[in-house]
PDB file of C-alpha atoms in Angstrom:
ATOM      1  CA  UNK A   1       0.000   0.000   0.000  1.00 72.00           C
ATOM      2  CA  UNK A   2       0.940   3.467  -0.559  1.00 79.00           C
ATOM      3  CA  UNK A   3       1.771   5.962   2.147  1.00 77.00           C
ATOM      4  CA  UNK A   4      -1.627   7.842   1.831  1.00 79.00           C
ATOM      5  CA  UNK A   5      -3.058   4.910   1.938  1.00 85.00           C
ATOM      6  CA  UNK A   6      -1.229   3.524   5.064  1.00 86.00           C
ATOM      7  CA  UNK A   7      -2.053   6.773   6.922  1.00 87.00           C
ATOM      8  CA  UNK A   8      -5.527   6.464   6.122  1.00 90.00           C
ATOM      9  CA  UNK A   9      -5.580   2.477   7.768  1.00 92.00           C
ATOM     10  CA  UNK A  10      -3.646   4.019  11.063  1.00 93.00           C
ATOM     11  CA  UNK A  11      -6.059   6.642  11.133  1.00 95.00           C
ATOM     12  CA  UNK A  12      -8.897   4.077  11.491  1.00 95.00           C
ATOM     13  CA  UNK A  13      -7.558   1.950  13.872  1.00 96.00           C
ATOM     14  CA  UNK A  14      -6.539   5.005  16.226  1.00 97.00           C
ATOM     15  CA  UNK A  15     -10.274   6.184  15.598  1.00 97.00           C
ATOM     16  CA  UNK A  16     -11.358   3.218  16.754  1.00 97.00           C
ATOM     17  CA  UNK A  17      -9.265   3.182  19.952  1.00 98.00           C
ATOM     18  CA  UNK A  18     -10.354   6.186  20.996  1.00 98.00           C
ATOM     19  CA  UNK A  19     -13.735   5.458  20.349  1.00 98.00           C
ATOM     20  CA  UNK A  20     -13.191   2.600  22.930  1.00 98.00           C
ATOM     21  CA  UNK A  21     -11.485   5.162  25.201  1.00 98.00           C
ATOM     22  CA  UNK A  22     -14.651   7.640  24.893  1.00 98.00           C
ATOM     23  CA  UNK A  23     -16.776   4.911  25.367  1.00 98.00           C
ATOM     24  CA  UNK A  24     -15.215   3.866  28.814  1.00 98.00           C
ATOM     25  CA  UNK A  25     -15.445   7.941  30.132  1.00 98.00           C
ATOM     26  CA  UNK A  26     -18.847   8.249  28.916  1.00 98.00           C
ATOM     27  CA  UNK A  27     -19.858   5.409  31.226  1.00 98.00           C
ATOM     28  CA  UNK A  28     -18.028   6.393  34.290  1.00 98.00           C
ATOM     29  CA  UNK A  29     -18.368  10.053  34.453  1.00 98.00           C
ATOM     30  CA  UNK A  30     -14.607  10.731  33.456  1.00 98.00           C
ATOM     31  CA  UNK A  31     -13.763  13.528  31.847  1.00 98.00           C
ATOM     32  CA  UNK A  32     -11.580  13.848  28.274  1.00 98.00           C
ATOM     33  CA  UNK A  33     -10.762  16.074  25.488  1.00 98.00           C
ATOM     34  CA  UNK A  34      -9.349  16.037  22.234  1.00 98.00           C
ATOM     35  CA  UNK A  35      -5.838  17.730  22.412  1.00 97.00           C
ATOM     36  CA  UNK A  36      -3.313  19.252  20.459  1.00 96.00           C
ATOM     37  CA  UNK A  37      -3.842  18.822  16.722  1.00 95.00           C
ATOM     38  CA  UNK A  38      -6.310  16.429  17.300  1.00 97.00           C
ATOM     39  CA  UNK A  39      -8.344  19.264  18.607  1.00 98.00           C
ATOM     40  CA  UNK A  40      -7.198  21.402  16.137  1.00 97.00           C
ATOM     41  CA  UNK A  41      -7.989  19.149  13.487  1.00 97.00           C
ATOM     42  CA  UNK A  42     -12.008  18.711  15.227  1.00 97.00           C
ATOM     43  CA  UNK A  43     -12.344  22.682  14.731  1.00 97.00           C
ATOM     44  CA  UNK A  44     -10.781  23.148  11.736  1.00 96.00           C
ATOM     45  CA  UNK A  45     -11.405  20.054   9.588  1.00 96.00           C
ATOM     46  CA  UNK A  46     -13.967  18.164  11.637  1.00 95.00           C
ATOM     47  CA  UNK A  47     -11.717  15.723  11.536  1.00 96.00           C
ATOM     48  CA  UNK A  48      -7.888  14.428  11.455  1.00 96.00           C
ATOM     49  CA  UNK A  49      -5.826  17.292  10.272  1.00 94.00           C
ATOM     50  CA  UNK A  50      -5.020  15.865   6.985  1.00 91.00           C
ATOM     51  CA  UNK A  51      -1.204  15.441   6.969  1.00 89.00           C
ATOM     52  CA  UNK A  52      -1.673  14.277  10.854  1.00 89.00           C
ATOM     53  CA  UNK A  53      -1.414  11.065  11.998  1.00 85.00           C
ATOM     54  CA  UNK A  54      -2.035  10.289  15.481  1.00 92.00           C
ATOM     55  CA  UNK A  55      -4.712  11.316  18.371  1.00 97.00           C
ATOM     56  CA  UNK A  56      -4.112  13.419  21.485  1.00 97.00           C
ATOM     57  CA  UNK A  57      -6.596  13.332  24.638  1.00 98.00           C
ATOM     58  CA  UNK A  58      -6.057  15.583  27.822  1.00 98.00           C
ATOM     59  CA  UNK A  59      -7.986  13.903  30.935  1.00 98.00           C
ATOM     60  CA  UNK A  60      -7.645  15.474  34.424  1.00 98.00           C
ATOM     61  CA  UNK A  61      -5.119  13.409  36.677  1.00 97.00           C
ATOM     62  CA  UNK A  62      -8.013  12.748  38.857  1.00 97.00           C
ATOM     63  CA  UNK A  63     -10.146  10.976  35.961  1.00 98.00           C
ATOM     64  CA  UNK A  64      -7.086   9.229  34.766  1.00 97.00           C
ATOM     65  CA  UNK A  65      -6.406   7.645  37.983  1.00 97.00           C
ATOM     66  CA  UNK A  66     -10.598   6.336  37.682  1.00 98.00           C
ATOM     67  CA  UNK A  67      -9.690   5.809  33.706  1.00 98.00           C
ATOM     68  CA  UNK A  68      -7.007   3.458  35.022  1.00 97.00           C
ATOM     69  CA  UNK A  69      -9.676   1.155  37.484  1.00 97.00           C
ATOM     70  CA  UNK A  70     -12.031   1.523  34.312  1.00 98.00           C
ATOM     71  CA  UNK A  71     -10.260  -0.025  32.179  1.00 97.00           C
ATOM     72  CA  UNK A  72      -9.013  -3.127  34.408  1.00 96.00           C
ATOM     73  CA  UNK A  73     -12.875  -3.363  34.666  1.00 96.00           C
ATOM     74  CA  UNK A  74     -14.087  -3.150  31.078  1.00 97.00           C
ATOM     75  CA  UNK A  75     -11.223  -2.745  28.908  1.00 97.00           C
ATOM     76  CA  UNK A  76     -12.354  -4.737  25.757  1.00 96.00           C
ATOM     77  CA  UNK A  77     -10.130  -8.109  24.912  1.00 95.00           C
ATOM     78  CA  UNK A  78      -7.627  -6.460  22.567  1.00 94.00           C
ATOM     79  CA  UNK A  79      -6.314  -3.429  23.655  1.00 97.00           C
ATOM     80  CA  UNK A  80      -4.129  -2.429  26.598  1.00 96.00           C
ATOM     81  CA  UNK A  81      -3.855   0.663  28.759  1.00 97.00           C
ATOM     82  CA  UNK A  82       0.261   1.422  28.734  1.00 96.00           C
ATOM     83  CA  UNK A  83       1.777   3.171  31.506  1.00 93.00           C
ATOM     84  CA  UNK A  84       5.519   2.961  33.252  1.00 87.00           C
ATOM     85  CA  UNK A  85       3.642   0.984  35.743  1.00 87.00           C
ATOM     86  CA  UNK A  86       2.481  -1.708  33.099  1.00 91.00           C
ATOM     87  CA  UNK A  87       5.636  -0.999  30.981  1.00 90.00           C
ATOM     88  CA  UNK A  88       8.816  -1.228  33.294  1.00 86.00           C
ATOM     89  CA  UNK A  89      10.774   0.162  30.276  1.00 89.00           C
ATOM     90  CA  UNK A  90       8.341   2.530  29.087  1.00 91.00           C
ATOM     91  CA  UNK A  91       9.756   5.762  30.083  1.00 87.00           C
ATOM     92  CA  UNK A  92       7.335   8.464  29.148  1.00 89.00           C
ATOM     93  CA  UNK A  93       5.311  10.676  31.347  1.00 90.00           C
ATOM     94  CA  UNK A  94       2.103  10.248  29.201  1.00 94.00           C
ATOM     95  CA  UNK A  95      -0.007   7.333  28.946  1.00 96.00           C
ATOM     96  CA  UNK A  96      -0.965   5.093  25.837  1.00 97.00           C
ATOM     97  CA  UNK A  97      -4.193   3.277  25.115  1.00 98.00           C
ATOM     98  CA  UNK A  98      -3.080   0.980  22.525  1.00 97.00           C
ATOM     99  CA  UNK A  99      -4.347  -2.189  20.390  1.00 96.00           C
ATOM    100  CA  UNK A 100      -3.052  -5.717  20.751  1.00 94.00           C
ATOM    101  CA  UNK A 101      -1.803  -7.062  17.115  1.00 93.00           C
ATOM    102  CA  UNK A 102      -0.723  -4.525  15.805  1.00 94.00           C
ATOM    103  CA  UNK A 103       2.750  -2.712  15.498  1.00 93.00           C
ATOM    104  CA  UNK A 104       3.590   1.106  15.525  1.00 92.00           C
ATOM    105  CA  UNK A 105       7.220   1.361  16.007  1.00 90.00           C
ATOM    106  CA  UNK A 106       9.126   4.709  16.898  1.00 88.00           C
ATOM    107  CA  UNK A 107      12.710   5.515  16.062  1.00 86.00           C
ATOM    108  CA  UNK A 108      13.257   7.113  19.473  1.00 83.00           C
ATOM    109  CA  UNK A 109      11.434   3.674  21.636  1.00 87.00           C
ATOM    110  CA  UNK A 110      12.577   0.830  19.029  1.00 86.00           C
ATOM    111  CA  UNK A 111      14.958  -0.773  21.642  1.00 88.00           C
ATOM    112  CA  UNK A 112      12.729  -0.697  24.879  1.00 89.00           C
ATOM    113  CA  UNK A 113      10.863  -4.237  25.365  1.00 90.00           C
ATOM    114  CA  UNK A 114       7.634  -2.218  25.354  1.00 93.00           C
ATOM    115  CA  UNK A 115       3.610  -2.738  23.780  1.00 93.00           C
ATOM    116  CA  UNK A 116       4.205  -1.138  20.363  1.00 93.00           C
ATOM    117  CA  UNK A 117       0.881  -1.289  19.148  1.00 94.00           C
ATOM    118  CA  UNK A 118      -1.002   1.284  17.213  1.00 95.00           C
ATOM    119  CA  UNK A 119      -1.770   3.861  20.147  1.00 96.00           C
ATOM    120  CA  UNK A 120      -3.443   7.001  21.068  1.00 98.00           C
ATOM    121  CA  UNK A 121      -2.151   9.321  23.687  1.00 97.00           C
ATOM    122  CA  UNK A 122      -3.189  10.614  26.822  1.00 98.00           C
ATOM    123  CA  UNK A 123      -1.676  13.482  28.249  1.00 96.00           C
ATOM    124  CA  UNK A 124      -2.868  13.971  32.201  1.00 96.00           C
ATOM    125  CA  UNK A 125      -3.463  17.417  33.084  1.00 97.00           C
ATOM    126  CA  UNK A 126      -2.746  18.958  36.520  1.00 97.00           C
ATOM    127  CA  UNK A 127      -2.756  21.866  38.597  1.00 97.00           C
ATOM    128  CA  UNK A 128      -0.379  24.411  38.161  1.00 97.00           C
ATOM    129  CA  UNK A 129       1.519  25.898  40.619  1.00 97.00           C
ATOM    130  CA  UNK A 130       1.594  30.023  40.935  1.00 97.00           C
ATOM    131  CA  UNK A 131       4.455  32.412  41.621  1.00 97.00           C
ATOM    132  CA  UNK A 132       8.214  31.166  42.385  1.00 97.00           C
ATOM    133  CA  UNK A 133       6.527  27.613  43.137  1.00 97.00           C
ATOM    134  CA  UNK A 134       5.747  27.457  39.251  1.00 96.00           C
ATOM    135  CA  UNK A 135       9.391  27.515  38.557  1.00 95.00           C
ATOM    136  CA  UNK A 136      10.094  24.747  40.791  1.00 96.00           C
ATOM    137  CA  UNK A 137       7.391  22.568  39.822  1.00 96.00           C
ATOM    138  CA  UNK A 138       8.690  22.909  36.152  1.00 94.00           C
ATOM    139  CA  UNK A 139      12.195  22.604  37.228  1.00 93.00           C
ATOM    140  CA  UNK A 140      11.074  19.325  39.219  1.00 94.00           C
ATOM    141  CA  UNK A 141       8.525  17.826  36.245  1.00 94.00           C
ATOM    142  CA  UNK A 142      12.084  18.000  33.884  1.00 91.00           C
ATOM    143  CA  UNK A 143      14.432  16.150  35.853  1.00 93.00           C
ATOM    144  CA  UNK A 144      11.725  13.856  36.454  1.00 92.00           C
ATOM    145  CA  UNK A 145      10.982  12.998  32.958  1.00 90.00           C
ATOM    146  CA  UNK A 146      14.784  13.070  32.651  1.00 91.00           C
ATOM    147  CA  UNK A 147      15.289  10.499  35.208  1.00 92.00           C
ATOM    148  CA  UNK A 148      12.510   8.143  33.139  1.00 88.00           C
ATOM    149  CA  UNK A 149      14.089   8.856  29.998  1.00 84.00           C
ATOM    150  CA  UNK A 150      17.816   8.251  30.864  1.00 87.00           C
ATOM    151  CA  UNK A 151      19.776  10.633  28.415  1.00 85.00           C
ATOM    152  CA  UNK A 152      20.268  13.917  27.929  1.00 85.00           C
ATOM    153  CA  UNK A 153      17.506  16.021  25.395  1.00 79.00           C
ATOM    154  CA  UNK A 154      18.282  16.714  22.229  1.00 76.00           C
ATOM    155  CA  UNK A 155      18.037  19.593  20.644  1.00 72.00           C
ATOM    156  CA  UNK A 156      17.922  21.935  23.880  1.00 72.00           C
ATOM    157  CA  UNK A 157      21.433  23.500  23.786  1.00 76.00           C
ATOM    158  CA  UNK A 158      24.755  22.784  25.572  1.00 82.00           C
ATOM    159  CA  UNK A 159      23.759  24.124  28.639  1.00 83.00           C
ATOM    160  CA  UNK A 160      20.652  21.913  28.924  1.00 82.00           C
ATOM    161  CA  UNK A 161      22.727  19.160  28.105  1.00 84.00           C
ATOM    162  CA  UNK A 162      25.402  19.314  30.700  1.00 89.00           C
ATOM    163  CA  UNK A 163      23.165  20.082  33.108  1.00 87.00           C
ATOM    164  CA  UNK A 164      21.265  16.817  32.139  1.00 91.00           C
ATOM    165  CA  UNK A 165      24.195  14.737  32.320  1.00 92.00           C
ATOM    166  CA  UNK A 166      25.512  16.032  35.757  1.00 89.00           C
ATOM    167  CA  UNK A 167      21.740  15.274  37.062  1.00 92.00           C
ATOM    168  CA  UNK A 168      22.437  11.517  35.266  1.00 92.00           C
ATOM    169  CA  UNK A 169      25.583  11.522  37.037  1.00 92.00           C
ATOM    170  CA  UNK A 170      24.546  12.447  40.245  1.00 88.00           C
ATOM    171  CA  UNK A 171      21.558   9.668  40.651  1.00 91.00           C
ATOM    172  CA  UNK A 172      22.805   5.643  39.716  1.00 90.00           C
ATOM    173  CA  UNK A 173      20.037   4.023  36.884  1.00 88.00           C
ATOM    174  CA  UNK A 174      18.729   1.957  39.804  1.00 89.00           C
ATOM    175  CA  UNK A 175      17.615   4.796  42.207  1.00 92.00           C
ATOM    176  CA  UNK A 176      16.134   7.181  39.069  1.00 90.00           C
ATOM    177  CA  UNK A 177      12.756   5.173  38.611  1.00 88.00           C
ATOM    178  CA  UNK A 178      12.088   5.958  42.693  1.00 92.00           C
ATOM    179  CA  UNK A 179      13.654   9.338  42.340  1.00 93.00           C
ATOM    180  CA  UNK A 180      11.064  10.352  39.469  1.00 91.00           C
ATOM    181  CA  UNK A 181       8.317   8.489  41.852  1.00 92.00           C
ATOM    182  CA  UNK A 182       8.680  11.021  44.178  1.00 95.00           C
ATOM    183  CA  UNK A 183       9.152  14.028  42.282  1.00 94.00           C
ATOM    184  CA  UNK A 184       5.609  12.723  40.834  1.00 93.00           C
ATOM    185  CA  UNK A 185       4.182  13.355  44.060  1.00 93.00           C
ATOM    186  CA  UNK A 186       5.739  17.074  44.079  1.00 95.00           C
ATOM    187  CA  UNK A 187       4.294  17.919  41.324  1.00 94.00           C
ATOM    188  CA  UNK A 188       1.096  16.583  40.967  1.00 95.00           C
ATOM    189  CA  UNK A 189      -1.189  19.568  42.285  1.00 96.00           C
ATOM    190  CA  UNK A 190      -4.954  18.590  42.300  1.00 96.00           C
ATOM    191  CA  UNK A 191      -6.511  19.724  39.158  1.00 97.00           C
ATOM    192  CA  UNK A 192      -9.367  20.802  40.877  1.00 97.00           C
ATOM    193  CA  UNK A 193      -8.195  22.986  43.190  1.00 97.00           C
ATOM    194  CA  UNK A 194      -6.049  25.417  40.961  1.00 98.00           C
ATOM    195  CA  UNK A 195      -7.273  28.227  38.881  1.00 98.00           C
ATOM    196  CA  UNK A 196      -4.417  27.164  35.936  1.00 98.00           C
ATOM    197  CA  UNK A 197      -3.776  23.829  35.174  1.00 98.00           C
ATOM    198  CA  UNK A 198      -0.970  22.411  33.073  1.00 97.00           C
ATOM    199  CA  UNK A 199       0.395  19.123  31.202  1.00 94.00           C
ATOM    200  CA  UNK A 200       3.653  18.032  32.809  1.00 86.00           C
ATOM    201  CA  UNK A 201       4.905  15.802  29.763  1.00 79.00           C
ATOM    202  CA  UNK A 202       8.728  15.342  28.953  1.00 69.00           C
ATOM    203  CA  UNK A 203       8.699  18.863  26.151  1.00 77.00           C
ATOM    204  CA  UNK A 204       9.940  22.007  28.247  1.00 77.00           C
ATOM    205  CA  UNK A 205       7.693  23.866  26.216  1.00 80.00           C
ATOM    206  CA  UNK A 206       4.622  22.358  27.603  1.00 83.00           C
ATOM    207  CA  UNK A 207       5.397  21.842  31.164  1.00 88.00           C
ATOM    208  CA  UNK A 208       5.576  25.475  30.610  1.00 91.00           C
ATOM    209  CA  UNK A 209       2.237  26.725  29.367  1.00 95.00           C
ATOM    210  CA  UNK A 210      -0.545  27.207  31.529  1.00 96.00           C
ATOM    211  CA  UNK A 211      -4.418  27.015  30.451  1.00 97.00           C
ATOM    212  CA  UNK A 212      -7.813  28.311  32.753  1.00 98.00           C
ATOM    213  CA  UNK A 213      -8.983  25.303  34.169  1.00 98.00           C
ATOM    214  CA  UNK A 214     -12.431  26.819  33.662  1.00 98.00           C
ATOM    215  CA  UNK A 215     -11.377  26.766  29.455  1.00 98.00           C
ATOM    216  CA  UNK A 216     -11.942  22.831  29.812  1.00 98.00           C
ATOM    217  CA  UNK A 217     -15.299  21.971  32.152  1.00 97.00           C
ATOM    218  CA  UNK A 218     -16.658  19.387  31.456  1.00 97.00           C
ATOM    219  CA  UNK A 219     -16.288  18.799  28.032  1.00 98.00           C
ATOM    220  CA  UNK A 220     -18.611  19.746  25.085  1.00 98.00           C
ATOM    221  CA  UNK A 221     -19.725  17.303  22.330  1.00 98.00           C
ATOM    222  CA  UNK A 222     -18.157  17.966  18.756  1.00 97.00           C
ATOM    223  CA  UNK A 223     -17.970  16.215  15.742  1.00 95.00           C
ATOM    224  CA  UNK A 224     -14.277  14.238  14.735  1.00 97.00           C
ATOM    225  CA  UNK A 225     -14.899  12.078  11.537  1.00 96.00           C
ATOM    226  CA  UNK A 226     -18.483  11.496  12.130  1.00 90.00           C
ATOM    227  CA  UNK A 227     -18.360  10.600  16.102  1.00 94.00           C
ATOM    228  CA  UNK A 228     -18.534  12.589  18.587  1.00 96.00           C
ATOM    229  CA  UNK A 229     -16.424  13.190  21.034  1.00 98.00           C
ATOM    230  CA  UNK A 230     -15.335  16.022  23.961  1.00 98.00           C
ATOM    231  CA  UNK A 231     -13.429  18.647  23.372  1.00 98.00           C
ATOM    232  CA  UNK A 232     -13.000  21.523  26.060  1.00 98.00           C
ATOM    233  CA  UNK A 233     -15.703  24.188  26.398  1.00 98.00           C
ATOM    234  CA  UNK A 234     -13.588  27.068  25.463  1.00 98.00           C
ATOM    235  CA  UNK A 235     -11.669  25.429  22.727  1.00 98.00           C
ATOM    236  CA  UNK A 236     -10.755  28.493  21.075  1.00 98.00           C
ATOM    237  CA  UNK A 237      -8.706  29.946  24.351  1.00 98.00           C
ATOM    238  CA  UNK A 238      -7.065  26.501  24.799  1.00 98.00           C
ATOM    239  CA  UNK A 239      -6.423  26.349  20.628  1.00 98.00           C
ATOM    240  CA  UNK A 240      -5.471  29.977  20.862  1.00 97.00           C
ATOM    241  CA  UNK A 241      -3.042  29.583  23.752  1.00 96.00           C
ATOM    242  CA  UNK A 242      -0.876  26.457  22.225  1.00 95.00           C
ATOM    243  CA  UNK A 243      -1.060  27.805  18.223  1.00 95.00           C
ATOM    244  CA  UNK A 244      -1.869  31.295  17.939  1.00 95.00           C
ATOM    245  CA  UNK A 245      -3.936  31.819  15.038  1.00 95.00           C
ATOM    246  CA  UNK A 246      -5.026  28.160  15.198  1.00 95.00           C
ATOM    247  CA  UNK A 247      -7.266  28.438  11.709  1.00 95.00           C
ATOM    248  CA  UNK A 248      -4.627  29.599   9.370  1.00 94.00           C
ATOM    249  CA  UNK A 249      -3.266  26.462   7.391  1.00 92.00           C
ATOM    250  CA  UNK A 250       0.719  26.410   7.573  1.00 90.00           C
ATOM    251  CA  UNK A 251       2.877  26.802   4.069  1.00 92.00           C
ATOM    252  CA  UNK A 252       2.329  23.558   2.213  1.00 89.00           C
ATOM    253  CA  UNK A 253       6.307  22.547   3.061  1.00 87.00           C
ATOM    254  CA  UNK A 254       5.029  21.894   6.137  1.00 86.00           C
ATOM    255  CA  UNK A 255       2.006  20.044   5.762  1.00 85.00           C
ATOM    256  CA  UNK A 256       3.684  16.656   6.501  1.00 79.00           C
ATOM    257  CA  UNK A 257       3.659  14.168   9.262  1.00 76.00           C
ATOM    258  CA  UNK A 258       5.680  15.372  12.778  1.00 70.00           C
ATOM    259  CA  UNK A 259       6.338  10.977  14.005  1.00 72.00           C
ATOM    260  CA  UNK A 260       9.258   9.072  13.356  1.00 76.00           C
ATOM    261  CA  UNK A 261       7.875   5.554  12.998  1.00 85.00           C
ATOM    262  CA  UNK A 262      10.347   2.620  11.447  1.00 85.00           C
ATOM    263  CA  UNK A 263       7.565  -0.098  11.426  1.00 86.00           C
ATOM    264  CA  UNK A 264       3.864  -0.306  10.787  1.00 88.00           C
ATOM    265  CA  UNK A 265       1.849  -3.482  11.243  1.00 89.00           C
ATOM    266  CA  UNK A 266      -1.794  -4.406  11.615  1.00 91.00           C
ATOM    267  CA  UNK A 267      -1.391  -8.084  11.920  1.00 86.00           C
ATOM    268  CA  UNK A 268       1.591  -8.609  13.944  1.00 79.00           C
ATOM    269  CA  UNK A 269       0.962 -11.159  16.355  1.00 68.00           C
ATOM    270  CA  UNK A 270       2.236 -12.496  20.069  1.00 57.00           C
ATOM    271  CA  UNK A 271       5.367 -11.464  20.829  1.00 53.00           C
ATOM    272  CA  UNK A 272       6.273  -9.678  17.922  1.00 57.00           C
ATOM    273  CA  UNK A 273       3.186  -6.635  19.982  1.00 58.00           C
ATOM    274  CA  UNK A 274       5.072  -6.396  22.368  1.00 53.00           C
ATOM    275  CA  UNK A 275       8.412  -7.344  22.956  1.00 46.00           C
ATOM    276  CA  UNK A 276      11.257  -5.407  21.104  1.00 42.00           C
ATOM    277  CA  UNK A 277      10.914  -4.996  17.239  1.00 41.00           C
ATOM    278  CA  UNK A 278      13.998  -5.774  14.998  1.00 39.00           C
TER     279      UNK A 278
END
C-alpha cells in the first residue's frame, strides 16, 4: 500500500481506539478532550488534520487515575492501557491506550521491550503551581521525565545538556525510577483545586504553558470524523493559547507528518506486539 493509503488504515484503527477510550469515560463520568492537533484538526477540519497522523486526549489526573480502574474493569479483549507501571521500560510521562496485534514502532522507543501497538495518547493534566513555586514545579517535572528517559535532550542546547548529564551523574540508573516516583508526588497539584492547570509531559515547552482550568469543564460534544467526542468548552482559548492563530493552514512545506515511525503493522501477532521490534 501506498503511504496515503497507510495513513488512512492508522487513522482508522486510532479512531477506533479512541472510540473505545470515549466509550469507557462516557460510562463512568470521566472527563476527556481532544488535544493538540487532534483538537485542532475537530475545529478546523472536523476531523484528522489531513497530513496528521495520530490522536491526542487531555484527561484530568483525577479521571485518569478512575480511567485506570475503568479499564481493568471493562477494557475490551484487545487493547491495553500502557503506563511505566504496566511498561517497566516505558519511560514516558504520558499514557498510551493501545491495540493488541498490531505494530507502531518509533525511532526514538525501538529498543525498549515495550507494547508497540497502534496507540493514542493521553496526556494527564494537573494543577499548576503560581508564583516562584511554578518555577520549581517545572524545574522538578524535567528532571523527572529526565530520570525516566535516561539521556540527555536533544536539541535543547549545551547548557541543557550538561546540566542533564551532571543530574544523570549524580543519581545511579537503579535509584532514578524511585527518584522520578517522588518528584511525581511534588508535582502533581490537584486539578481541581487550581485556577491554571498544566500538562507536565517530557517537552519544556509544555510543562511550561498554563491554560484556565475553567477553558476545559466538562467537556462539550463535537464532531471528529463522524463521532462525537469532547473537546473543552472554550476550545478556542485553549487552541489559541498552544497555536496562535489556530485556523490559518501552515505553508504547504510543512504540511507533513511530525512521528518518526520505522515499522507499521496491523497483523503482527504475540510477541512480535510487544516485545522489542527488529
Amino acid at each position: 500500500m501506498n503511504e496515503t493509503e497507510l495513513t488512512e488504515k492508522i487513522k482508522t484503527v486510532q479512531l477506533e481506539i479512541a472510540q473505545v477510550l470515549a466509550d469507557i469515560c462516557e460510562r463512568n463520568g470521566i472527563r476527556y478532550f481532544l488535544a493538540y492537533g487532534t483538537l485542532l484538526g475537530a475545529i478546523r477540519h472536523d476531523g484528522f488534520i489531513p497530513w496528521d497522523d495520530d490522536i491526542d486526549i487531555m484527561m484530568p489526573y483525577p479521571d485518569l487515575l478512575k480511567f485506570e480502574e475503568a479499564c481493568k474493569r471493562e477494557l475490551p479483549q484487545g487493547y491495553f492501557y500502557q503506563s511505566p507501571n504496566t511498561d517497566p521500560e516505558y519511560d514516558l510521562t504520558i499514557m498510551r491506550l493501545c491495540k493488541d496485534n498490531t505494530v507502531m514502532l518509533e525511532e526514538r522507543m525501538k529498543d525498549k521491550n515495550i507494547h508497540h501497538g497502534i496507540f493514542v495518547d493521553i496526556y494527564p493534566l494537573f494543577g499548576a503551581a503560581t508564583g516562584f513555586g511554578r518555577k520549581i514545579q517545572v524545574f522538578r517535572a524535567m528532571k523527572r521525565a529526565l530520570y525516566l528517559w535516561g539521556k540527555p535532550p536533544e536539541n535543547h542546547g549545551a547548557l541543557t545538556r550538561m546540566g542533564s548529564k551532571f543530574l544523570l551523574a549524580l543519581k545511579p540508573k537503579r535509584k532514578r525510577k524511585k527518584a522520578a516516583d517522588k518528584l511525581f508526588k511534588k508535582i502533581a497539584l490537584d486539578y481541581d483545586a487550581c485556577e491554571n492547570v498544566t500538562v507536565l509531559d517530557s517537552r519544556t515547552e509544555g510543562m511550561r504553558r498554563d491554560y484556565a482550568r475553567a477553558w476545559f469543564g466538562e467537556g462539550v460534544p463535537h464532531v471528529f470524523e463522524d463521532t462525537a467526542f469532547k473537546i473543552p468548552a472554550d476550545a478556542h482559548s485553549v487552541l489559541e493559547k498552544r497555536y496562535g492563530d489556530y485556523m490559518a493552514l501552515p505553508p504547504e512545506n510543512e504540511r507533513v507528518p511530525h512521528h518518526d515511525y520505522v515499522r507499521i503493522s496491523f497483523d503482527a501477532q504475540g510477541s512480535d506486539a510487544w516485545a522489542k521490534v527488529e
